Amino acid sequence: MTTRYFGERIKRNEDPRLLMGQGLYVDDVDLPDMLHVAFVRSPYAHAKINSIDVSQALQRAGVVAIYTANDLGDYWKPGPLLVSPPPVKDIVFNEKTQVP
């Protein structure tokens, strides 16, 4: 059985637009009243956070809001990932059975 896709070039519809500089990227989007977000992470792994002082950051020009974990309430609870498990019926076994 042969297939016509192995070793063959597949025409990509998006290439001309990208090669001519006409691609649209997230950084190119500019909507009215659009805001940007920045996440600040601790440089220390497993460190205990005693407090977070956001007062100086709130005084900077253009800052609309700052949220910490304390502001998020119930939205900041660890839980299961909302990702479907891999399908089990189409798994191919080798020398060892490895079912997720």
Short mmCIF file of C-alpha atoms in Angstrom, two decimals:
data_model
loop_
_atom_site.label_atom_id
_atom_site.label_comp_id
_atom_site.label_asym_id
_atom_site.label_seq_id
_atom_site.Cartn_x
_atom_site.Cartn_y
_atom_site.Cartn_z
CA MET A 1 0.00 0.00 0.00
CA THR A 2 1.40 3.39 -0.93
CA THR A 3 0.34 6.84 0.02
CA ARG A 4 0.74 9.98 -2.00
CA TYR A 5 1.81 12.11 1.00
CA PHE A 6 5.13 10.52 1.99
CA GLY A 7 7.98 12.32 0.27
CA GLU A 8 5.62 14.71 -1.50
CA ARG A 9 5.44 18.45 -1.02
CA ILE A 10 2.20 19.62 0.52
CA LYS A 11 1.05 23.07 -0.50
CA ARG A 12 0.43 25.23 2.55
CA ASN A 13 -2.25 27.88 2.14
CA GLU A 14 -0.77 30.24 4.74
CA ASP A 15 2.71 30.56 3.20
CA PRO A 16 2.14 33.36 0.65
CA ARG A 17 0.57 35.61 3.27
CA LEU A 18 3.43 35.03 5.72
CA LEU A 19 6.19 35.32 3.13
CA MET A 20 4.81 38.66 1.93
CA GLY A 21 4.79 40.09 5.46
CA GLN A 22 1.00 40.01 5.72
CA GLY A 23 0.74 37.62 8.67
CA LEU A 24 -1.27 38.73 11.70
CA TYR A 25 0.30 37.99 15.05
CA VAL A 26 -0.98 38.55 18.59
CA ASP A 27 1.50 41.40 19.04
CA ASP A 28 -0.05 43.15 16.01
CA VAL A 29 -3.55 43.28 17.52
CA ASP A 30 -4.58 46.72 18.78
CA LEU A 31 -8.17 47.01 20.00
CA PRO A 32 -9.88 49.99 21.65
CA ASP A 33 -9.33 50.05 25.44
CA MET A 34 -7.15 46.95 25.18
CA LEU A 35 -5.14 46.05 28.27
CA HIS A 36 -2.03 43.92 28.68
CA VAL A 37 -1.18 41.45 31.41
CA ALA A 38 2.10 40.63 33.12
CA PHE A 39 2.73 37.76 35.52
CA VAL A 40 5.42 38.10 38.17
CA ARG A 41 6.80 34.88 39.56
CA SER A 42 9.02 34.35 42.56
CA PRO A 43 12.67 33.75 41.74
CA TYR A 44 12.78 31.32 44.67
CA ALA A 45 11.35 27.81 44.47
CA HIS A 46 9.12 26.73 47.38
CA ALA A 47 9.66 30.01 49.22
CA LYS A 48 7.20 31.17 51.84
CA ILE A 49 5.57 34.47 50.86
CA ASN A 50 5.02 36.61 53.93
CA SER A 51 3.43 39.53 52.11
CA ILE A 52 3.12 41.21 48.72
CA ASP A 53 3.29 45.00 48.60
CA VAL A 54 1.73 46.31 45.37
CA SER A 55 1.51 49.99 46.40
CA GLN A 56 4.42 51.21 44.24
CA ALA A 57 3.23 49.25 41.22
CA LEU A 58 -0.26 50.74 41.51
CA GLN A 59 1.23 54.24 41.31
CA ARG A 60 2.85 53.61 37.92
CA ALA A 61 1.27 55.23 34.88
CA GLY A 62 -1.00 52.91 32.93
CA VAL A 63 -1.49 50.33 35.68
CA VAL A 64 -5.20 49.53 35.85
CA ALA A 65 -5.25 46.70 38.40
CA ILE A 66 -3.05 44.25 40.25
CA TYR A 67 -4.30 40.88 41.43
CA THR A 68 -2.63 38.50 43.84
CA ALA A 69 -3.73 35.03 44.90
CA ASN A 70 -5.57 36.61 47.85
CA ASP A 71 -7.73 38.61 45.41
CA LEU A 72 -8.76 35.55 43.43
CA GLY A 73 -10.59 33.74 46.24
CA ASP A 74 -12.14 30.45 45.10
CA TYR A 75 -10.72 30.82 41.59
CA TRP A 76 -7.25 30.10 42.98
CA LYS A 77 -7.81 26.56 44.21
CA PRO A 78 -5.68 23.77 42.78
CA GLY A 79 -7.70 21.20 40.94
CA PRO A 80 -7.65 18.73 38.09
CA LEU A 81 -6.47 19.85 34.69
CA LEU A 82 -9.29 20.20 32.20
CA VAL A 83 -7.52 18.04 29.64
CA SER A 84 -9.02 14.84 28.31
CA PRO A 85 -7.06 11.67 29.03
CA PRO A 86 -5.45 10.00 26.01
CA PRO A 87 -7.57 7.41 24.20
CA VAL A 88 -6.97 3.88 25.43
CA LYS A 89 -8.58 1.82 22.66
CA ASP A 90 -6.00 2.69 19.97
CA ILE A 91 -2.84 2.08 22.02
CA VAL A 92 -0.21 -0.10 20.33
CA PHE A 93 1.73 -2.34 22.71
CA ASN A 94 5.40 -3.16 22.36
CA GLU A 95 7.36 -5.40 24.72
CA LYS A 96 5.75 -3.84 27.79
CA THR A 97 2.13 -2.98 28.49
CA GLN A 98 1.84 0.73 29.22
CA VAL A 99 -1.75 1.81 29.66
CA PRO A 100 -2.32 5.32 31.04
#
